[in-house]
Short mmCIF file of C-alpha atoms and ligand atoms in Angstrom, two decimals:
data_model
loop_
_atom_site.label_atom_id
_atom_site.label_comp_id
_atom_site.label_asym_id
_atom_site.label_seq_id
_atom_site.Cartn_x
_atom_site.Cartn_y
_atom_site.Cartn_z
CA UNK G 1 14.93 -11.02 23.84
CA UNK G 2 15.83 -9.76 20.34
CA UNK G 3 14.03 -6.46 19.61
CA UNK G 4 12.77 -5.47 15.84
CA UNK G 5 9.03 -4.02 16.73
CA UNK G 6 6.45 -2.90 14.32
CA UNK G 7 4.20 -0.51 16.35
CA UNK G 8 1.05 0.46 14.51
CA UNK G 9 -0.58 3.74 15.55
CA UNK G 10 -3.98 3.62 15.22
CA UNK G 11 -4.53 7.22 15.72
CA UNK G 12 -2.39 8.09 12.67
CA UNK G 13 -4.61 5.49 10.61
CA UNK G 14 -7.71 7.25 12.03
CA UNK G 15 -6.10 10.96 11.23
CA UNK G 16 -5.15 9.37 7.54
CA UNK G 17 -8.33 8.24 6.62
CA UNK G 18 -9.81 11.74 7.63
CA UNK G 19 -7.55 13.31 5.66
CA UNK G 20 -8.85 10.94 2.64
CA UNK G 21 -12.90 12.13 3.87
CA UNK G 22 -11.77 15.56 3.94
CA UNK G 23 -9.85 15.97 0.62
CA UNK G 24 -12.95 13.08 -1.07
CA UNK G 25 -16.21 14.45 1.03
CA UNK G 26 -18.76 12.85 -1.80
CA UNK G 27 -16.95 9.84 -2.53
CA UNK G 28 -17.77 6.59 -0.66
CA UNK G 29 -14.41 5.13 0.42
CA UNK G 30 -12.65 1.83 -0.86
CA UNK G 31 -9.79 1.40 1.62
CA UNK G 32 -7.00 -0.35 0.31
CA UNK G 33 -5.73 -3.08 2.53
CA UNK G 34 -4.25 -5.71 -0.02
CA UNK G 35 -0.99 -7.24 0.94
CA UNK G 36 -1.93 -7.11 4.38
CA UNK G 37 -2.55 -3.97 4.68
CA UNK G 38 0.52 -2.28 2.47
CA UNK G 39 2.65 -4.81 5.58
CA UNK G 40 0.88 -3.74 8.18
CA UNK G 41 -0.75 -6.45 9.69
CA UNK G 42 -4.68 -6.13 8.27
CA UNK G 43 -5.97 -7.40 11.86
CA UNK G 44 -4.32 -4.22 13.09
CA UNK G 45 -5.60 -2.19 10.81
CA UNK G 46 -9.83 -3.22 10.17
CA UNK G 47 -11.01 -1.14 13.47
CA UNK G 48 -9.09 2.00 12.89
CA UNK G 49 -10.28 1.78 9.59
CA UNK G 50 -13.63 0.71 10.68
CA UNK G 51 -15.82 3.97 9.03
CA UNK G 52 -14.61 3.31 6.13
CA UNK G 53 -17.31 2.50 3.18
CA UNK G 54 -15.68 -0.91 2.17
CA UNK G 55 -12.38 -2.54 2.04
CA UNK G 56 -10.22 -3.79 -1.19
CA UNK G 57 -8.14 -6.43 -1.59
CA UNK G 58 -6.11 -7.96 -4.24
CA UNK G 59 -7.42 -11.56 -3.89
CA UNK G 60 -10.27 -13.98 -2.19
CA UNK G 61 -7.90 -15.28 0.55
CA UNK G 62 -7.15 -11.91 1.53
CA UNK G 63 -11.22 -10.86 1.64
CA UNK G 64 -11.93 -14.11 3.61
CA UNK G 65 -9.29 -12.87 5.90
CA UNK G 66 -11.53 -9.95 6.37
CA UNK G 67 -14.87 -11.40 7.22
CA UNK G 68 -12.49 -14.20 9.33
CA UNK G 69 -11.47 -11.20 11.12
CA UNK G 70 -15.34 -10.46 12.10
CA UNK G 71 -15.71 -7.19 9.46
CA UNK G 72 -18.92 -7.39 7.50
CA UNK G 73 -18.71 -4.11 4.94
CA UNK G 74 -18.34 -4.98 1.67
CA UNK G 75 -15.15 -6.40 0.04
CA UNK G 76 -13.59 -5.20 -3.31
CA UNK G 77 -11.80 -7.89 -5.43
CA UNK G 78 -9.92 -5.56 -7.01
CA UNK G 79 -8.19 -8.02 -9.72
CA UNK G 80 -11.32 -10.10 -9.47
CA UNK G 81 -11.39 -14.01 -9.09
CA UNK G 82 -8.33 -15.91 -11.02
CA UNK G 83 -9.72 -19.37 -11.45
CA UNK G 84 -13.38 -20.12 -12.37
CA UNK G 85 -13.70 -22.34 -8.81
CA UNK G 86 -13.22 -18.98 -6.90
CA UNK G 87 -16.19 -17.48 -8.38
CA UNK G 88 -19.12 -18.92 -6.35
CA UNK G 89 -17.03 -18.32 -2.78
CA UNK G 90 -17.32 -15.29 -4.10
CA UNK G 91 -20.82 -14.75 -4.87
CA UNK G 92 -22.07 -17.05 -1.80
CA UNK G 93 -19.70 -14.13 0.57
CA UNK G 94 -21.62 -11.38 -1.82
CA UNK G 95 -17.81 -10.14 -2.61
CA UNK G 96 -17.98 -7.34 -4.72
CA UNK G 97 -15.59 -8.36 -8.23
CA UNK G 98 -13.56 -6.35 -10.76
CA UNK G 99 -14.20 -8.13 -14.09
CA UNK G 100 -11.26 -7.33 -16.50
CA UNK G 101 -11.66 -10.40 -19.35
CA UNK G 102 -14.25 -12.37 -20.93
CA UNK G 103 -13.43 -15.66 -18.60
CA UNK G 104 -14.25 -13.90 -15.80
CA UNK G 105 -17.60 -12.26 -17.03
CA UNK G 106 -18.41 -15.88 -18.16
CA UNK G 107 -17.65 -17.07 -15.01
CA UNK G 108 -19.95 -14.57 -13.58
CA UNK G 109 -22.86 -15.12 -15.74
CA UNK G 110 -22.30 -18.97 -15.29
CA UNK G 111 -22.72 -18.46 -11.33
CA UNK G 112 -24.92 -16.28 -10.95
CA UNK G 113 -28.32 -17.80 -10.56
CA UNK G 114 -27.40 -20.55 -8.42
CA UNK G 115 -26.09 -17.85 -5.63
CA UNK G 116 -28.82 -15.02 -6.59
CA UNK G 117 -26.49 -12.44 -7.16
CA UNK G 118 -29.10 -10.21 -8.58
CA UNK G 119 -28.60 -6.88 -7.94
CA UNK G 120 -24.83 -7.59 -6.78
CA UNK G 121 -22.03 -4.48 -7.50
CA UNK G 122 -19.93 -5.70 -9.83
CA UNK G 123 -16.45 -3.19 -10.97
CA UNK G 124 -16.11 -3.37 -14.96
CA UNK G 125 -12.52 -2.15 -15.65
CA UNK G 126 -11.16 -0.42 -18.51
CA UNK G 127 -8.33 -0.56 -19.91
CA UNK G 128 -7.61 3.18 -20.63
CA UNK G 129 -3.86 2.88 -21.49
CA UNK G 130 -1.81 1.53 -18.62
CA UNK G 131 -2.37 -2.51 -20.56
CA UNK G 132 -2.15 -4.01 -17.18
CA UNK G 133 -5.55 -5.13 -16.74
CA UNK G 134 -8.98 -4.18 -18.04
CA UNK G 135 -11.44 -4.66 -21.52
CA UNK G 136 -10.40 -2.42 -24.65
CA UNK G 137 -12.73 0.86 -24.71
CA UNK G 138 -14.29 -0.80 -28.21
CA UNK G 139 -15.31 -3.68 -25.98
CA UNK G 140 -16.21 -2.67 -22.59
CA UNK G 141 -19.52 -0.64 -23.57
CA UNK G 142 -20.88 -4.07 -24.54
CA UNK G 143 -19.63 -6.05 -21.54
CA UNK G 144 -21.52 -3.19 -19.14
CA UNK G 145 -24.73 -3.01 -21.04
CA UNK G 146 -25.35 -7.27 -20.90
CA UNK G 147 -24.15 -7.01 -16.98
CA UNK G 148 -26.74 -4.57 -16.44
CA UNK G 149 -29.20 -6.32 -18.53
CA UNK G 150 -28.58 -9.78 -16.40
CA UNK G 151 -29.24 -7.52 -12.98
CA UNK G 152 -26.15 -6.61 -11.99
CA UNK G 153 -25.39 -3.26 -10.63
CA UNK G 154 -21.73 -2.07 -12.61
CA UNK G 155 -19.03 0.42 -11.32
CA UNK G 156 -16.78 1.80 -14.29
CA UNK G 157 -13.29 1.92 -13.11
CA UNK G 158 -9.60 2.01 -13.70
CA UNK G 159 -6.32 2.47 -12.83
CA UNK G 160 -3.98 5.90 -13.59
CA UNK G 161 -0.50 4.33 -14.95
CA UNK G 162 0.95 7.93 -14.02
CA UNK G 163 -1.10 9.28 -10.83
CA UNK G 164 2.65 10.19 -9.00
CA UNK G 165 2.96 12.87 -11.92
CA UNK G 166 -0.02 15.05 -12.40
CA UNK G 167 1.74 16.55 -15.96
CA UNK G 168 2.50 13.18 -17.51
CA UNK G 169 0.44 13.22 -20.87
CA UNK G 170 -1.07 10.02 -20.52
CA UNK G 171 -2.86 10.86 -17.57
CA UNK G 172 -5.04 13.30 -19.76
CA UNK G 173 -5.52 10.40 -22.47
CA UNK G 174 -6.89 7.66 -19.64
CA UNK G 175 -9.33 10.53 -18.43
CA UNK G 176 -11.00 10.92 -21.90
CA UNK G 177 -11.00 7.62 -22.40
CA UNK G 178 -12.76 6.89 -19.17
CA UNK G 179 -15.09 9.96 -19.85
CA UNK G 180 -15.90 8.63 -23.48
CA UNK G 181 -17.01 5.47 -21.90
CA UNK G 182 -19.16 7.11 -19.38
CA UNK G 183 -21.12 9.13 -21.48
CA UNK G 184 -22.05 6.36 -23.85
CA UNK G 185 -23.02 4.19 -20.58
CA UNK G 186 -24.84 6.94 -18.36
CA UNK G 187 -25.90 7.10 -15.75
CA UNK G 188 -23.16 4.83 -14.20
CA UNK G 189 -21.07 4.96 -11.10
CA UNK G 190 -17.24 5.91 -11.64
CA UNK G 191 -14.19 5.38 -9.43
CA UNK G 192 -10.57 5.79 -10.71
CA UNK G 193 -8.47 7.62 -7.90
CA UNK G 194 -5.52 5.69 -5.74
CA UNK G 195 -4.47 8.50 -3.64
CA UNK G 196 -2.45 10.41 -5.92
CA UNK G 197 -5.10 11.06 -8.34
CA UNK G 198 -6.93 12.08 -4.82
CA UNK G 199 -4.30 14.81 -4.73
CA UNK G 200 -4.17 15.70 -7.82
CA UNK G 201 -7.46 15.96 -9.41
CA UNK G 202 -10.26 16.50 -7.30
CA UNK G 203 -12.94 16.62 -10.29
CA UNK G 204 -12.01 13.20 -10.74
CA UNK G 205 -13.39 11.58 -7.19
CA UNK G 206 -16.44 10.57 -8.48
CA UNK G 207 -18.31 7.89 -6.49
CA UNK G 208 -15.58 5.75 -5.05
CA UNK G 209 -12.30 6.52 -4.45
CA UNK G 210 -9.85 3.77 -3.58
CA UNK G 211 -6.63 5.26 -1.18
CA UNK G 212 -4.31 3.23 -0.11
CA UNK G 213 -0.37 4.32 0.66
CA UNK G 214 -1.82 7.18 1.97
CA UNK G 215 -3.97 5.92 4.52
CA UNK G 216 -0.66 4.43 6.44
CA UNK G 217 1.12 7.52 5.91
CA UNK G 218 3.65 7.87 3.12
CA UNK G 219 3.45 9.51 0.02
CA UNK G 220 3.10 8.46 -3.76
CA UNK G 221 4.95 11.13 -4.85
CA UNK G 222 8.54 11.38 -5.26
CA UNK G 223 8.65 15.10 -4.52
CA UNK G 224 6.02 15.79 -1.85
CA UNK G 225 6.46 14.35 1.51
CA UNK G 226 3.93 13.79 4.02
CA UNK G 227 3.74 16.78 6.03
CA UNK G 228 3.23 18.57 2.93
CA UNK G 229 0.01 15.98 2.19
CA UNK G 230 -1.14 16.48 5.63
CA UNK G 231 -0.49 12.50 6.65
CA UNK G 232 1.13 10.86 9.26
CA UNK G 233 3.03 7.77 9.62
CA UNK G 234 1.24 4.74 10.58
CA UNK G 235 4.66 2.41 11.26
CA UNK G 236 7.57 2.71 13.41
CA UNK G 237 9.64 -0.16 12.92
CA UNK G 238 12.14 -0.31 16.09
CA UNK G 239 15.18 -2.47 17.14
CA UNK G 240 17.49 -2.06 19.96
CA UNK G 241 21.20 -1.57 19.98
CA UNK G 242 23.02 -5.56 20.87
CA UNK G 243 26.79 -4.55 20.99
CA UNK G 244 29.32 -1.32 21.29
CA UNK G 245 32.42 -1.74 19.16
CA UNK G 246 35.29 0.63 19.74
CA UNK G 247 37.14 0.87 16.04
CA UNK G 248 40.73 2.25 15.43
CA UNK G 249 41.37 4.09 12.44
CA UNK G 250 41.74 1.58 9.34
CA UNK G 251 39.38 -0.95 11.36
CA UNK G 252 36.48 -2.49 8.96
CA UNK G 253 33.25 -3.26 9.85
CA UNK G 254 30.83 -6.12 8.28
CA UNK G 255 30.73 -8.34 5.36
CA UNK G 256 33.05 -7.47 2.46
CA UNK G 257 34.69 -5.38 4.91
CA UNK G 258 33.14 -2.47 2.84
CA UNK G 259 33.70 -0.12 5.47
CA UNK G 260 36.93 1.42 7.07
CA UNK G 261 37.15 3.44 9.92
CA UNK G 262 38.52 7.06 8.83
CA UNK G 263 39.87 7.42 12.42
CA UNK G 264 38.77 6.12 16.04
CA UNK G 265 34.99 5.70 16.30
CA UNK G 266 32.20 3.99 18.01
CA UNK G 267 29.83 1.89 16.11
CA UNK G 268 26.65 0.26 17.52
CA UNK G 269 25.26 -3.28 15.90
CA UNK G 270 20.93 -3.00 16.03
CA UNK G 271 18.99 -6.17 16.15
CA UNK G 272 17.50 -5.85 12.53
CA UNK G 273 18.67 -6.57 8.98
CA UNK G 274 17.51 -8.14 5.53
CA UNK G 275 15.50 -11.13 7.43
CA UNK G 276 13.57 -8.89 8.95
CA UNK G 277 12.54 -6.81 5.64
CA UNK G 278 15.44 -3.80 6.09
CA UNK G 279 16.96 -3.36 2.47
CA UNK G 280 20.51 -4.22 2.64
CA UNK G 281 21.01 -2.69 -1.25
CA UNK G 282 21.98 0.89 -0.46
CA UNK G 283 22.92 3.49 -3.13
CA UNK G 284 23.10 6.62 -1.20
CA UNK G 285 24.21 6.78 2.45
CA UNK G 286 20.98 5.95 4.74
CA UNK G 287 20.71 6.95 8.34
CA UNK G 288 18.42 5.60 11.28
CA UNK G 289 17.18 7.59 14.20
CA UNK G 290 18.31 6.79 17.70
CA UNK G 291 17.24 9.18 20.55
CA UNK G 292 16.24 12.03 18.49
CA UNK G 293 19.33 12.09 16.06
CA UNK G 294 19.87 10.63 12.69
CA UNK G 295 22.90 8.71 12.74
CA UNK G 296 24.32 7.10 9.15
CA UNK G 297 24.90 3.30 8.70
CA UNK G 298 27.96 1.64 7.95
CA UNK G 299 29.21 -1.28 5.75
CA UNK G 300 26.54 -3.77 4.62
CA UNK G 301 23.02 -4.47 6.25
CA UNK G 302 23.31 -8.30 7.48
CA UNK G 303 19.95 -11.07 7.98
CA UNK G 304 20.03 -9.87 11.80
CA UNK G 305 21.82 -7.02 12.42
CA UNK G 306 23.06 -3.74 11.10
CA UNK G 307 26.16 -1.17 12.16
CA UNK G 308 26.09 2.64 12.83
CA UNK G 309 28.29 5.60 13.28
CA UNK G 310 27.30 6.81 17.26
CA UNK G 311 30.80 8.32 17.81
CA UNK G 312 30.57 10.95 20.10
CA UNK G 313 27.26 9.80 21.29
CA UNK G 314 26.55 8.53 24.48
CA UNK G 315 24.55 5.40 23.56
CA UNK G 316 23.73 2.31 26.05
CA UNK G 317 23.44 -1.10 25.37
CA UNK G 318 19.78 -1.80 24.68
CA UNK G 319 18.75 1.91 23.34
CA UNK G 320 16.06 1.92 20.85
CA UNK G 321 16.58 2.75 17.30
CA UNK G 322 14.12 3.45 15.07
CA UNK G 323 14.78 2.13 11.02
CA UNK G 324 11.94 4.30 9.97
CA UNK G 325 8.47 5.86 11.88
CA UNK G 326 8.35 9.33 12.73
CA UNK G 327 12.01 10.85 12.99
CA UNK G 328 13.27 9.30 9.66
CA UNK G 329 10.42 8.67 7.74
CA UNK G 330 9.56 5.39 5.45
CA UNK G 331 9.93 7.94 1.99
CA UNK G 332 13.67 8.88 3.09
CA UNK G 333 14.80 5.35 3.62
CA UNK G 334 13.29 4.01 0.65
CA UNK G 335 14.65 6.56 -1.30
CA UNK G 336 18.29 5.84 -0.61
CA UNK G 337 17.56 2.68 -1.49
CA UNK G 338 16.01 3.42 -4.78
CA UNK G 339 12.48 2.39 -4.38
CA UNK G 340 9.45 3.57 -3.05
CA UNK G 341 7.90 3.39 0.75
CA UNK G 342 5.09 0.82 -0.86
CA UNK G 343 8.07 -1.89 -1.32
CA UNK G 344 9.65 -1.37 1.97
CA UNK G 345 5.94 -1.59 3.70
CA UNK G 346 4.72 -4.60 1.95
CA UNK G 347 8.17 -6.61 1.99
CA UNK G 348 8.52 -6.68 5.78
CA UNK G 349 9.11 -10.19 6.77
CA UNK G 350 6.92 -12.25 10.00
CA UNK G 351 9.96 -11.94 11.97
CA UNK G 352 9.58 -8.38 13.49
CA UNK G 353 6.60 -8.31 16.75
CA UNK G 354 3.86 -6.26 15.81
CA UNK G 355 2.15 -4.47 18.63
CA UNK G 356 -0.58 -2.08 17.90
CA UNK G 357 -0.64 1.30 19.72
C1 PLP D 401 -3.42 -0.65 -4.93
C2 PLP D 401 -4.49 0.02 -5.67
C3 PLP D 401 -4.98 1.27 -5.26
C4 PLP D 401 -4.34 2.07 -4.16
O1 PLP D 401 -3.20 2.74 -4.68
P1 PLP D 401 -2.32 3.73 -3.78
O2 PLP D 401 -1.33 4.30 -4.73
O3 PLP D 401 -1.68 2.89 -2.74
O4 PLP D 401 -3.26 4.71 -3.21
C5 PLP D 401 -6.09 1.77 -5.91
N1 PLP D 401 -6.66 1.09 -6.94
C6 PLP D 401 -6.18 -0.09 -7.38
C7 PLP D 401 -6.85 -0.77 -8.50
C8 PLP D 401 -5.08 -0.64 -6.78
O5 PLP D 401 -4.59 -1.80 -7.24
#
């Protein structure tokens, strides 16, 4: 049987989320489990997860998917509804919403008696300088005093455009602006921390924080790795070594021959590539792990399979390699390929098995 395995280790999600109760010990926790859980596989996430204070998502399908799954804590639409027909599956399921634009409030006040949503928690987000989502602060006072006024119980949040670097000046400008808004609203609940702005600014937890990368163990910063954050990796993705080549010097290896043997070598092909969700762009030299050692890859990553360097190495048919887990972390890879562990997680295809451990 072809081998690509994502193992999910619920004992690292467990020691993650510990870490977020431990650095956020007055904040109730919003775990962030949109996009199926960062790639994960939500169903193997919920039950190591399963303290948490409430779970966000991105989307109704995604909170359904939660309460399919048999979890009843409350649900966090974090970009709210997106069509007006969304809104009472919403409100019937006692979802909590993000409102960001008028439509949506409207929608809310147009729903709301028919499914008694009195008293329901409902996220008003600001738009504090990252114009992605969220009311203006010269409207958003307004919008929060009529939501409390029609019963509803409001959360002031937003999002940090710059969380991954704690000296960018327009961190400072979304606080004030998110403080200026509280005071004129007080008393009101706050939340505005992903898990960098956990890290960086513990004055800033407030009532809810929202953590998500770090909860499956890599970092949002591009110059502090895990151990230093005190997390560990939730994924191992694995695939086994399907062929020994022997190559003579001048031999090339894979498509567009990119690659030419220096002098006599021994590559191994591993059961993984593109199709599976590895990145086949590389623009520094990347390296997998196989029994212990890192070992680099060579020539370009293919749908099924990729090549590596085990000269010297005494390497069977069949030995597991791991693309990234616990010896050659998520962070690394991503980085030689120019993006960030979030993409790698969340763009891991179906194909791989998933086993939970
Ligand atoms: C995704 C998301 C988070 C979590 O961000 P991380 O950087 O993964 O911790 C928090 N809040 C909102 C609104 C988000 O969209």
């Amino acid at each position: 049987m072809r081998q690509a395995t994502v193992y999910i280790d619920q004992t690292a999600l467990q020691h993650n989320f510990n870490r977020v109760k431990a650095l956020a010990p007055n904040a109730k926790v919003v775990s962030m489990v949109k996009a199926n859980a960062y790639g994960h596989g939500v169903k193997d996430c919920l039950d190591a997860l399963n303290a948490t204070d409430s779970f966000g998502v991105a989307c109704l399908s995604e909170a359904l998917e939660i309460r399919q799954a048999g979890y009843q804590h409350p649900v966090t639409l974090i970009e709210g509804v997106f069509s007006e027909q969304e809104m009472p599956v919403v409100l019937q399921h006692r979802f909590e919403c993000v409102v960001h634009h008028a439509e949506q409030l409207n929608w809310l006040l147009a729903h709301k008696t028919q499914y008694n949503a009195q008293g329901l928690k409902v996220w008003v987000k600001l738009n504090s300088g990252m114009n992605r989502l969220g009311f203006k602060p010269e409207v958003i006072v307004d919008v929060i005093k009529l939501l409390q006024s029609e019963g509803f119980h409001c959360v002031l949040t937003m999002h940090f455009a710059n969380a991954d670097e704690p000296d960018h000046p327009m961190n400072r400008q979304q606080i004030d602006t998110l403080l200026s808004i509280q005071s004129q609203c007080a008393p009101i609940e706050l939340s505005c921390c992903n898990s960098a702005a956990i890290y960086n600014w513990p004055e800033l937890h407030f009532d809810y924080v929202r953590p998500g990368i770090m909860l499956y163990g890599a970092s949002p910063f591009a110059d502090r790795s895990i151990e230093e954050l005190g997390l560990k990796p939730v994924m191992r993705l694995t695939a086994s070594v399907m062929a020994i080549n022997h190559l003579n010097t001048g031999d090339r290896v894979g498509y567009g021959s990119l690659f030419t043997a220096p002098h006599a070598m021994d590559i191994a092909i591993v059961s993984i590539g593109y199709g599976d969700g590895y990145p086949r762009a590389f623009i520094e030299q990347n390296y997998v792990s196989i029994n212990g050692q890192l070992k680099p890859l060579i020539g370009r990553v293919s749908m099924d399979m990729l090549a590596i360097d085990i000269t010297d190495e005494q390497i069977e048919l069949g030995a597991e390699v791991e693309l990234w887990g616990e010896k050659r972390l998520v962070d690394d890879v991503a980085k030689a390929n120019g993006t960030i562990g979030y993409e790698l997680l969340c763009r891991l295809t179906q194909r791989p098995q998933r086993q939970k451990i």
